[in-house]
mmCIF file of C-alpha atoms in Angstrom:
data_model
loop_
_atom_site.group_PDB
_atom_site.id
_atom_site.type_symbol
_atom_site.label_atom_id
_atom_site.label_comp_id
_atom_site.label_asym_id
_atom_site.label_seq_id
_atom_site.Cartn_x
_atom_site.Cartn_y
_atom_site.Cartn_z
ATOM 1 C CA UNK D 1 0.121 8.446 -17.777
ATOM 2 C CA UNK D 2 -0.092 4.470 -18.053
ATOM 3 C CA UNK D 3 0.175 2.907 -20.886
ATOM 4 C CA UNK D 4 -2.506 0.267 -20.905
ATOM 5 C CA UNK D 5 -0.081 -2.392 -23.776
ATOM 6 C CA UNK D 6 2.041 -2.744 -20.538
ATOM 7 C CA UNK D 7 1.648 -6.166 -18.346
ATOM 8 C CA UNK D 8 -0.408 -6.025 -15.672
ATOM 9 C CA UNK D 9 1.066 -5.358 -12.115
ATOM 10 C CA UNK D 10 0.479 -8.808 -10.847
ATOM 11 C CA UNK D 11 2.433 -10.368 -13.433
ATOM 12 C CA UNK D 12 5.611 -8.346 -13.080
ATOM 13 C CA UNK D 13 5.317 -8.330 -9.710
ATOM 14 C CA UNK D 14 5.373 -12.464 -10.142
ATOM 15 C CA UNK D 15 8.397 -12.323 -12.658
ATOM 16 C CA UNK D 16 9.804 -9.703 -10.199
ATOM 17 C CA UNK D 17 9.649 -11.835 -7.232
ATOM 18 C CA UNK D 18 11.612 -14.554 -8.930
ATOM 19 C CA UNK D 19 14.291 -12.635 -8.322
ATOM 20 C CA UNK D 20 16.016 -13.263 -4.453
ATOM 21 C CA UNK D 21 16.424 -9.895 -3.714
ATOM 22 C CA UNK D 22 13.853 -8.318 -1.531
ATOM 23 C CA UNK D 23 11.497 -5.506 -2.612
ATOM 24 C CA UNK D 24 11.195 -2.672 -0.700
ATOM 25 C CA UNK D 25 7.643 -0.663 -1.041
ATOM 26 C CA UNK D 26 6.972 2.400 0.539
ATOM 27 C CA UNK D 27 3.898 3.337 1.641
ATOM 28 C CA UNK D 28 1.633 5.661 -0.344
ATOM 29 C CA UNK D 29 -1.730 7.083 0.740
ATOM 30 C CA UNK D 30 -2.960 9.557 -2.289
ATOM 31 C CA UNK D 31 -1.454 10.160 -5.786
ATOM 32 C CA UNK D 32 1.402 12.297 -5.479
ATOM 33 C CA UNK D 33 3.039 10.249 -2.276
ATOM 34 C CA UNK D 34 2.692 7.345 -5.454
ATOM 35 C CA UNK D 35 4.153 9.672 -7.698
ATOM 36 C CA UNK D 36 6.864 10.084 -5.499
ATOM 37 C CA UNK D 37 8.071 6.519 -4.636
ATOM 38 C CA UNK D 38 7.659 5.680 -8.721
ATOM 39 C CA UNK D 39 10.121 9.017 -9.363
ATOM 40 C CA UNK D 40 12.420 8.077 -6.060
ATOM 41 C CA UNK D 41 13.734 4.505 -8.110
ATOM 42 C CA UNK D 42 11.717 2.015 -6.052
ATOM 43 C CA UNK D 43 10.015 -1.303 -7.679
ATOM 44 C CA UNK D 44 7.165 -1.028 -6.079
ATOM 45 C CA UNK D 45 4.199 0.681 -3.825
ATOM 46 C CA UNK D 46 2.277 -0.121 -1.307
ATOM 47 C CA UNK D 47 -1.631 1.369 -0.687
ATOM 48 C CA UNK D 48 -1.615 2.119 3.224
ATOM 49 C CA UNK D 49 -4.696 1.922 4.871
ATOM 50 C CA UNK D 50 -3.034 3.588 7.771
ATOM 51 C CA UNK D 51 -2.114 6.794 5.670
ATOM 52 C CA UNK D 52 -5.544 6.609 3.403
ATOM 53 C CA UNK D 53 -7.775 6.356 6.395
ATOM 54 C CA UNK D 54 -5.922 9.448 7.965
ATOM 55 C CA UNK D 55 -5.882 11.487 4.952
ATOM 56 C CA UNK D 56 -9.094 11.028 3.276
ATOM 57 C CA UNK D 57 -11.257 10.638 6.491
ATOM 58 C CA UNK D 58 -8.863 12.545 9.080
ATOM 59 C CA UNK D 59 -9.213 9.342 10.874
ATOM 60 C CA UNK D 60 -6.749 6.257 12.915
ATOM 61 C CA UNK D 61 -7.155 3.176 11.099
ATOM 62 C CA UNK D 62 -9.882 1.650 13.028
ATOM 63 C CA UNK D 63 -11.731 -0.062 10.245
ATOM 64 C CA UNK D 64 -13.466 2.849 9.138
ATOM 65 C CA UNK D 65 -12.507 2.976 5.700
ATOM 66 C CA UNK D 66 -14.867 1.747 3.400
ATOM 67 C CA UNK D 67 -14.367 -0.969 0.590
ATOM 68 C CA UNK D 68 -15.466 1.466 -1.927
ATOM 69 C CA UNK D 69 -13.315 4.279 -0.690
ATOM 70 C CA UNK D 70 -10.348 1.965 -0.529
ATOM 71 C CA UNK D 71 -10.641 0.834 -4.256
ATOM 72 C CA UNK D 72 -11.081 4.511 -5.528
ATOM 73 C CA UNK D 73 -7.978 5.382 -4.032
ATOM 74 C CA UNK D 74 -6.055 2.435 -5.596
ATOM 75 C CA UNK D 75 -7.661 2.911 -8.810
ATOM 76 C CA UNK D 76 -6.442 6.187 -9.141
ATOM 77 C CA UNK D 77 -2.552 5.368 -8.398
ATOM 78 C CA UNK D 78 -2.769 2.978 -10.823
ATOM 79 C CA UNK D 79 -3.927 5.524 -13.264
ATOM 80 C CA UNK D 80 -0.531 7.205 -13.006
ATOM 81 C CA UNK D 81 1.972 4.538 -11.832
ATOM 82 C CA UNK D 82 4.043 2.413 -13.529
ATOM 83 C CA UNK D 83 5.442 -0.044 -10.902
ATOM 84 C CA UNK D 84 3.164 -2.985 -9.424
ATOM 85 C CA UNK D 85 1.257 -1.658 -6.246
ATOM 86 C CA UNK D 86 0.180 -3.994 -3.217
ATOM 87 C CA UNK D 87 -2.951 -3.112 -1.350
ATOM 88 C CA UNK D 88 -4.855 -3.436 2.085
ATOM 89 C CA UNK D 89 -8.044 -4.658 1.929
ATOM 90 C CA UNK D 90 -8.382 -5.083 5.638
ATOM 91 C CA UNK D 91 -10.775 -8.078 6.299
ATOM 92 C CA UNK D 92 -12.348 -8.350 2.980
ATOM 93 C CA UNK D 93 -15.500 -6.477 4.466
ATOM 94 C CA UNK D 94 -17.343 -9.306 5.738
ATOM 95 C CA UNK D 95 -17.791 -12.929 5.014
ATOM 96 C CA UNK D 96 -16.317 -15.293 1.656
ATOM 97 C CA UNK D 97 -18.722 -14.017 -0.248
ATOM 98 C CA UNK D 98 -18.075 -10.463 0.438
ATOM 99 C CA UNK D 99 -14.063 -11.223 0.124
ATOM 100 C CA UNK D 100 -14.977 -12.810 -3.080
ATOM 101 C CA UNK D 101 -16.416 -9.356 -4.467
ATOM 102 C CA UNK D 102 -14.152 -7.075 -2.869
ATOM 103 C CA UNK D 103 -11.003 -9.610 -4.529
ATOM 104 C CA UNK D 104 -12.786 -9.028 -8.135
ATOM 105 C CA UNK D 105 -13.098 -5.074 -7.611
ATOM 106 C CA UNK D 106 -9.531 -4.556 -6.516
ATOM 107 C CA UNK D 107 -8.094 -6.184 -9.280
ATOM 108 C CA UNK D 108 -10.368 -3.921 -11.825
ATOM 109 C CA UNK D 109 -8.656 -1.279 -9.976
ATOM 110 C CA UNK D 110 -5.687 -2.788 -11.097
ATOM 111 C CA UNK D 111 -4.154 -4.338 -7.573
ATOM 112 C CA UNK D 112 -0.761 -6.393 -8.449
ATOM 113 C CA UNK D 113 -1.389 -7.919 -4.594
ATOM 114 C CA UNK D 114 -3.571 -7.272 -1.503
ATOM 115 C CA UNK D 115 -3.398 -8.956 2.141
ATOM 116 C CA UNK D 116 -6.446 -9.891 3.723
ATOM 117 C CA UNK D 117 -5.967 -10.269 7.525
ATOM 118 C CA UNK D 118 -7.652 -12.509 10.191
ATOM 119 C CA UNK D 119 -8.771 -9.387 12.503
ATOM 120 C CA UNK D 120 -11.906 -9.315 13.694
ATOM 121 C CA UNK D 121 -14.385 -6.814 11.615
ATOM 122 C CA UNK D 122 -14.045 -3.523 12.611
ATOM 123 C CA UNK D 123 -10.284 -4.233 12.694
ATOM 124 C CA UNK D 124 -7.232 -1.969 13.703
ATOM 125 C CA UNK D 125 -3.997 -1.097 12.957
ATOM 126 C CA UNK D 126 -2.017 -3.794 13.518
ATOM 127 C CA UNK D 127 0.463 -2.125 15.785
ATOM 128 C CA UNK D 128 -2.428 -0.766 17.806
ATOM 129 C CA UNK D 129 -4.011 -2.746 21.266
ATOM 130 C CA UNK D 130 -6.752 -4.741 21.593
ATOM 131 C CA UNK D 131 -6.608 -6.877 18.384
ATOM 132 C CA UNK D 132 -8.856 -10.189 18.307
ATOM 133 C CA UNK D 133 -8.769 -12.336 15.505
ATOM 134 C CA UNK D 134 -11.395 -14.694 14.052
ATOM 135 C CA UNK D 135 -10.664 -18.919 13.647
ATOM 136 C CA UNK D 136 -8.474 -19.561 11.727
ATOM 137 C CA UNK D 137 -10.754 -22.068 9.960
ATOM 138 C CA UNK D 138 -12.902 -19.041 9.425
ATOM 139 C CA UNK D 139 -10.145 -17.468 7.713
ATOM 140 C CA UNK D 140 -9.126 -20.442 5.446
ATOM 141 C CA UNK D 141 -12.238 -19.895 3.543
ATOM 142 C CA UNK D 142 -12.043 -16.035 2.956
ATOM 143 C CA UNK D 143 -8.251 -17.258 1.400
ATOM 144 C CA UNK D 144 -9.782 -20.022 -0.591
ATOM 145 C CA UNK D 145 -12.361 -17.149 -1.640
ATOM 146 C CA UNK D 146 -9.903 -14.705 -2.423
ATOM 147 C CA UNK D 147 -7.398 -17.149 -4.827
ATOM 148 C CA UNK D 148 -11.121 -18.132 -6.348
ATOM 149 C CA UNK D 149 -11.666 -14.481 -7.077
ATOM 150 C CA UNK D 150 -8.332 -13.555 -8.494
ATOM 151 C CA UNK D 151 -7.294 -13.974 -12.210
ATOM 152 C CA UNK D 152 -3.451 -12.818 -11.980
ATOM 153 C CA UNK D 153 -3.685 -10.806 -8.520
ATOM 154 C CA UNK D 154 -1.534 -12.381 -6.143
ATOM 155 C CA UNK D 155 -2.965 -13.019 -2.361
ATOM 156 C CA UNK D 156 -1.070 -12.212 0.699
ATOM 157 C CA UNK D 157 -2.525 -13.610 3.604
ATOM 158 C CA UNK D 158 -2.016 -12.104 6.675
ATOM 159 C CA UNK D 159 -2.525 -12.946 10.579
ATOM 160 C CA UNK D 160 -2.469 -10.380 13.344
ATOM 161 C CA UNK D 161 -3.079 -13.284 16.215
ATOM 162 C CA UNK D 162 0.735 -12.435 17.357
ATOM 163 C CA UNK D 163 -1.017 -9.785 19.580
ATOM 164 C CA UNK D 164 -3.469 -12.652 21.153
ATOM 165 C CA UNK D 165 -1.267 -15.964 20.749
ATOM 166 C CA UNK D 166 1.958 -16.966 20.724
ATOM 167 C CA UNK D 167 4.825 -17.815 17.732
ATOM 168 C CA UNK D 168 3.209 -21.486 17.649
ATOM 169 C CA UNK D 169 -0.041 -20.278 16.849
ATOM 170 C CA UNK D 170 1.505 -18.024 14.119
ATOM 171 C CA UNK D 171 3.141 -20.362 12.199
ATOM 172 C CA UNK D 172 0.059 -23.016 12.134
ATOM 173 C CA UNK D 173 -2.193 -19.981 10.861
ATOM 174 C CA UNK D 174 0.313 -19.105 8.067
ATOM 175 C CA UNK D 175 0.905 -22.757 7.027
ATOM 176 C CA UNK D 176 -2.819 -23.163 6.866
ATOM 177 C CA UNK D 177 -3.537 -19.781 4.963
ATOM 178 C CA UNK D 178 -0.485 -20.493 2.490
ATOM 179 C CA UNK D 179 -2.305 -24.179 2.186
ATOM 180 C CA UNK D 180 -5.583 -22.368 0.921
ATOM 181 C CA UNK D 181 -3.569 -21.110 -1.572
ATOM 182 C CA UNK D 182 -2.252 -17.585 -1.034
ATOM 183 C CA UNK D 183 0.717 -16.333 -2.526
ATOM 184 C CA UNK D 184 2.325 -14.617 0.456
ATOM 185 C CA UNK D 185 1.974 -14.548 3.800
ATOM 186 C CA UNK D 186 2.464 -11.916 6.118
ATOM 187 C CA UNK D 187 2.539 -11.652 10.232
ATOM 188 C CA UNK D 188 1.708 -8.372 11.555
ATOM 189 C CA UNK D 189 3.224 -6.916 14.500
ATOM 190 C CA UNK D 190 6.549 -9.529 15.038
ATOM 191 C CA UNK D 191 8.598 -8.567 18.165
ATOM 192 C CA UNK D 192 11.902 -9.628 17.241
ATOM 193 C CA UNK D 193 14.387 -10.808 14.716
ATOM 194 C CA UNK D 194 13.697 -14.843 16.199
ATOM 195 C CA UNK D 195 10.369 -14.774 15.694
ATOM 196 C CA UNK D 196 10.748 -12.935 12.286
ATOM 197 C CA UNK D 197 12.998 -15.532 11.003
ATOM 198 C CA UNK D 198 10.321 -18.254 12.473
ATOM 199 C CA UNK D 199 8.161 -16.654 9.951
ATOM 200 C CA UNK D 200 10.760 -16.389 6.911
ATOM 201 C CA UNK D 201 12.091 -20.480 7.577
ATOM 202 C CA UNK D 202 8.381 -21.662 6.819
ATOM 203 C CA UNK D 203 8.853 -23.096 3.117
ATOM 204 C CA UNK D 204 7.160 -22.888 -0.501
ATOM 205 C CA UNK D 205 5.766 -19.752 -0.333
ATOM 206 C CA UNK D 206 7.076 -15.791 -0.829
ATOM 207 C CA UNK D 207 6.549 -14.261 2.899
ATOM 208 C CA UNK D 208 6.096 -10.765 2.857
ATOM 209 C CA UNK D 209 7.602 -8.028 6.436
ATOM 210 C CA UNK D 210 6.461 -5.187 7.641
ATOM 211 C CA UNK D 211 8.717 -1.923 9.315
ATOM 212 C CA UNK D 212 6.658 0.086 11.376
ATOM 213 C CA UNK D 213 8.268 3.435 12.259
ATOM 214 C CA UNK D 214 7.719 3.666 16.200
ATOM 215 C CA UNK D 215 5.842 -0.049 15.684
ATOM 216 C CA UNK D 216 6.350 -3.388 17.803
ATOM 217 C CA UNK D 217 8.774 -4.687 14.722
ATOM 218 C CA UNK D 218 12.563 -3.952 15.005
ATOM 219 C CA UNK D 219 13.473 -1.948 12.645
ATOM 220 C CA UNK D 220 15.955 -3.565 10.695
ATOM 221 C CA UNK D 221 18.135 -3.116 6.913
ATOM 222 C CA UNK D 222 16.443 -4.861 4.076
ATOM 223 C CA UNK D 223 19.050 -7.015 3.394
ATOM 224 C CA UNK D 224 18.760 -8.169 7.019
ATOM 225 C CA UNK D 225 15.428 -8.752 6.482
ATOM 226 C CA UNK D 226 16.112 -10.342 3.408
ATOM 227 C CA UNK D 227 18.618 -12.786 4.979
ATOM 228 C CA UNK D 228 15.807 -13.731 7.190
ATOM 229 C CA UNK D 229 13.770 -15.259 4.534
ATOM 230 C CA UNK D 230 11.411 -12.354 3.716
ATOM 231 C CA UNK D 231 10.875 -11.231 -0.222
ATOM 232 C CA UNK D 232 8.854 -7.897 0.273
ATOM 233 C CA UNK D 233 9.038 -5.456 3.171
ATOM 234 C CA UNK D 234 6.770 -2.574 3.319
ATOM 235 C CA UNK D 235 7.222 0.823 4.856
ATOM 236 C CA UNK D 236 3.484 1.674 5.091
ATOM 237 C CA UNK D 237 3.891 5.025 7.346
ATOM 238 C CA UNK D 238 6.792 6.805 6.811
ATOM 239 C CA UNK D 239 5.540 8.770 3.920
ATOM 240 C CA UNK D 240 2.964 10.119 5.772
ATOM 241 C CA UNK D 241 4.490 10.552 9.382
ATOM 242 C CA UNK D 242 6.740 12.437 7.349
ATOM 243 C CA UNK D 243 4.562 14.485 5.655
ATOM 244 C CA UNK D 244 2.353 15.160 8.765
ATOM 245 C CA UNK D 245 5.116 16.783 10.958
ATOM 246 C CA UNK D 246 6.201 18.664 8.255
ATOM 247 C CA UNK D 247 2.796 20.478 7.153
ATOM 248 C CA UNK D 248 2.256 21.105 11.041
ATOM 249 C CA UNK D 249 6.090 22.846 11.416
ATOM 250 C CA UNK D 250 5.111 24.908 8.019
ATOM 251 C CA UNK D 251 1.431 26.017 9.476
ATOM 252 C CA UNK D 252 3.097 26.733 13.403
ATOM 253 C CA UNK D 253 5.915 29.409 11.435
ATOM 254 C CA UNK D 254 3.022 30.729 9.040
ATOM 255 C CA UNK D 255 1.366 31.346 12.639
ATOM 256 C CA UNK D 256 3.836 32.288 14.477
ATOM 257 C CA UNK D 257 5.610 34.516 11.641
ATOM 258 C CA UNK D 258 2.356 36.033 9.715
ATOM 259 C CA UNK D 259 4.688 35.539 6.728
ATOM 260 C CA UNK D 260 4.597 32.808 3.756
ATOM 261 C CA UNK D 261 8.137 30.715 3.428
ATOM 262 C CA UNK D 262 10.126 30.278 0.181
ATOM 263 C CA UNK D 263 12.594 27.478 2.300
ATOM 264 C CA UNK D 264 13.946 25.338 -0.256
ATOM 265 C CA UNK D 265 15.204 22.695 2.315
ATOM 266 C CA UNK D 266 11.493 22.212 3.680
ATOM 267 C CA UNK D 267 9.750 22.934 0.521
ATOM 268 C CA UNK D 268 9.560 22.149 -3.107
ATOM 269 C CA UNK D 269 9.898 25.039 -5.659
ATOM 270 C CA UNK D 270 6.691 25.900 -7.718
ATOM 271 C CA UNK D 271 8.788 24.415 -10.610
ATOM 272 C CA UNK D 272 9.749 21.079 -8.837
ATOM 273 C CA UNK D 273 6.421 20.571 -7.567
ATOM 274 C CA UNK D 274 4.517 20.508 -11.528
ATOM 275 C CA UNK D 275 7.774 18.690 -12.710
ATOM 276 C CA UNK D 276 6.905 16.149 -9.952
ATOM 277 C CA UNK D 277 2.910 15.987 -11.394
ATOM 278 C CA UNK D 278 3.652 15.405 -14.698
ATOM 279 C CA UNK D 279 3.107 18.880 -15.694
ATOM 280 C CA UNK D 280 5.481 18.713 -18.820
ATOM 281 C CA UNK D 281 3.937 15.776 -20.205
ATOM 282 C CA UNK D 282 0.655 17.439 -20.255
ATOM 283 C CA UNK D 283 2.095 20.608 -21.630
ATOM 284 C CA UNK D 284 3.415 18.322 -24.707
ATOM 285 C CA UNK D 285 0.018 16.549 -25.278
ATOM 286 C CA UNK D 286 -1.626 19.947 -25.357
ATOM 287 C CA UNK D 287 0.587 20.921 -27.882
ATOM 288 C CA UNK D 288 0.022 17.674 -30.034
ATOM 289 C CA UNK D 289 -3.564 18.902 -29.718
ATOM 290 C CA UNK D 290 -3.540 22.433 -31.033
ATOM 291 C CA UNK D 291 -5.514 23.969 -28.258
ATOM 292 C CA UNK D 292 -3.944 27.246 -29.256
ATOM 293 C CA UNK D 293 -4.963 27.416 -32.526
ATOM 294 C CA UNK D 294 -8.557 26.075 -31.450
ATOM 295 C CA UNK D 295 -8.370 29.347 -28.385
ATOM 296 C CA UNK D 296 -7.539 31.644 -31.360
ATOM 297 C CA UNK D 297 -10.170 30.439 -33.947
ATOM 298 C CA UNK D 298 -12.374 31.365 -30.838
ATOM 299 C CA UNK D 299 -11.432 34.850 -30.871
ATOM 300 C CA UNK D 300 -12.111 35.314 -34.396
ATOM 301 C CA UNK D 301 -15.482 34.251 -34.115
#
C-alpha cells in the first residue's frame, strides 16, 4: 500500500525527467494492469482512456467516459502504486473553467501529469477518423487554465490537428500551448519518423510520444525515439489488446472443451495471482492485528 511520507508523483516525475533517458509507461486501465507495470521494473504508468473506457463501460473511446469516472479510476491506482502515473483527461470536459476543476480533482487523485488535447468535445481516440479540433486560441486558454489549476502536477498539452492539418500547423499549436505554459507537449497520431523528429527539435520544453499498436505512429525502439528528441513514450494499449485476445482464446477452449484449464503458459497460478495483489502483505498486517485471537475470544463468548 502507499506510503503517504513519500513525494508526490509530480515531483519525482520532475526530478525523474531531468534525467536524458526516456521513460517508457505502459498503459494501465484498472488496478491490477497498474500493479503489473509497478512489479514488471518500469518508472512509470500511464491511465489509458482507451483501455478504461473499454473496460469499465465496454465501450471505444468516443468521449464517453465521464470526468468523474476517469478520476475514480486514477485515484484508485494511486492507492496502490508507487511510481508517478500520467493521465488522460481528454478535453478537460468543457470550457477553462471546467478544465480548471477537472485540473484540481485529478491532482487530489494524485495525477503526477495529464494531457489535455485540442479535440473537439465528444472527442475520439486519436488514432481513430474523423477528428476536428477546436482554435488553437481556444485551446491556449484551457492550458493557461490548467498550469493555473495545478500546484506540482505537470501539464502535457496535446494536439490531435495532425489528422485535419499539416506538420506546419502542428508545430505552431505546440509552440503556442508550450508558451501558455505546459510542461510537455504531445502530438497525437504522427505518421513518420520526419515528422516525429519535427516535433522532438522544437526547444525548451520535455515533449512527450506515443506507440500505438496497429496505430498511424511507426512503431519504433525507445532509444530511437529517444534520439529523436522525445522524453516519455507511452504504450497506452498493449496491456489491454493483450489481455482482450487472451480472455477471448481462454472463454472459446472453455466452450469448445466444456473443461476448465490449469495452462501455466496462458495463465497465472492461484499462488502467482495473490502474490501479484499484495496478498502477503495483507496476510502480515492481519497478523500485526491479532484477528485470530479477536475470532477466538468470539467463540468463547
Amino acid at each position: 500500500m502507499r506510503n503517504t511520507s513519500e513525494k508526490s508523483g509530480a515531483r519525482a516525475l520532475r526530478e525523474r525527467l531531468k534525467n536524458p533517458e526516456i521513460i517508457m509507461a505502459p498503459g494501465c486501465y484498472d488496478c491490477l494492469s497498474a500493479r503489473l507495470i509497478e512489479q514488471a521494473g518500469f518508472e512509470a504508468a500511464f491511465m489509458t482512456g482507451f483501455g478504461a473506457s473499454g473496460s469499465i463501460l465496454g465501450q471505444p473511446d468516443y468521449g464517453l467516459m465521464t470526468m468523474n469516472e476517469m478520476v475514480s479510476v486514477c485515484a484508485n491506482m494511486n492507492a496502490i502504486l508507487h511510481i508517478p502515473l500520467i493521465g488522460d483527461i481528454d478535453t478537460g470536459y468543457g470550457n477553462p473553467l471546467n478544465v480548471y476543476r477537472t485540473v484540481r480533482e485529478f491532482e487530489r487523485a494524485g495525477m503526477a501529469a495529464v494531457h489535455l488535447e485540442d479535440q473537439v468535445f465528444p472527442k475520439r481516440c486519436g488514432h481513430m477518423e474523423k477528428k476536428a479540433v477546436i482554435p488553437m486560441e481556444e485551446h491556449v486558454e484551457k492550458i493557461r487554465a490548467a498550469v493555473e489549476a495545478r500546484d506540482d502536477m505537470m501539464i502535457i498539452a496535446r494536439t490531435d490537428c495532425r489528422a485535419t492539418h499539416n506538420m506546419d500547423e502542428v508545430i505552431r499549436r505546440l509552440e503556442a500551448y508550450r508558451d501558455a505554459g505546459a510542461d510537455i507537449i504531445y502530438a497525437d497520431a504522427l505518421r513518420s519518423p520526419e515528422e516525429m523528429k519535427a516535433v522532438g527539435s522544437i526547444p525548451g520544453v520535455y515533449k512527450f510520444a506515443n506507440q500505438v499498436e496497429f496505430g498511424k505512429t511507426p512503431v519504433m525502439s525507445a532509444d530511437e525515439i529517444q534520439a529523436l528528441g522525445f522524453s516519455i513514450v507511452i504504450y497506452p494499449v498493449g496491456t489491454i489488446f493483450t489481455a482482450a485476445r487472451a480472455m477471448k482464446n481462454m472463454l472459446e477452449l472453455l466452450k469448445k472443451n466444456r473443461k476448465a484449464t490449469e495452462d501455466r503458459a496462458v495463465m497465472t497460478t492461484f499462488e502467482e495471482y495473490n502474490k501479484i495483489v499484495g496478498m502477503e502483505r495483507l496476510t502480515e498486517m492481519e497478523a500485526g492485528y491479532k484477528v485470530d485471537e479477536y475470532k477466538k475470544r468470539l467463540k468463547q463468548d
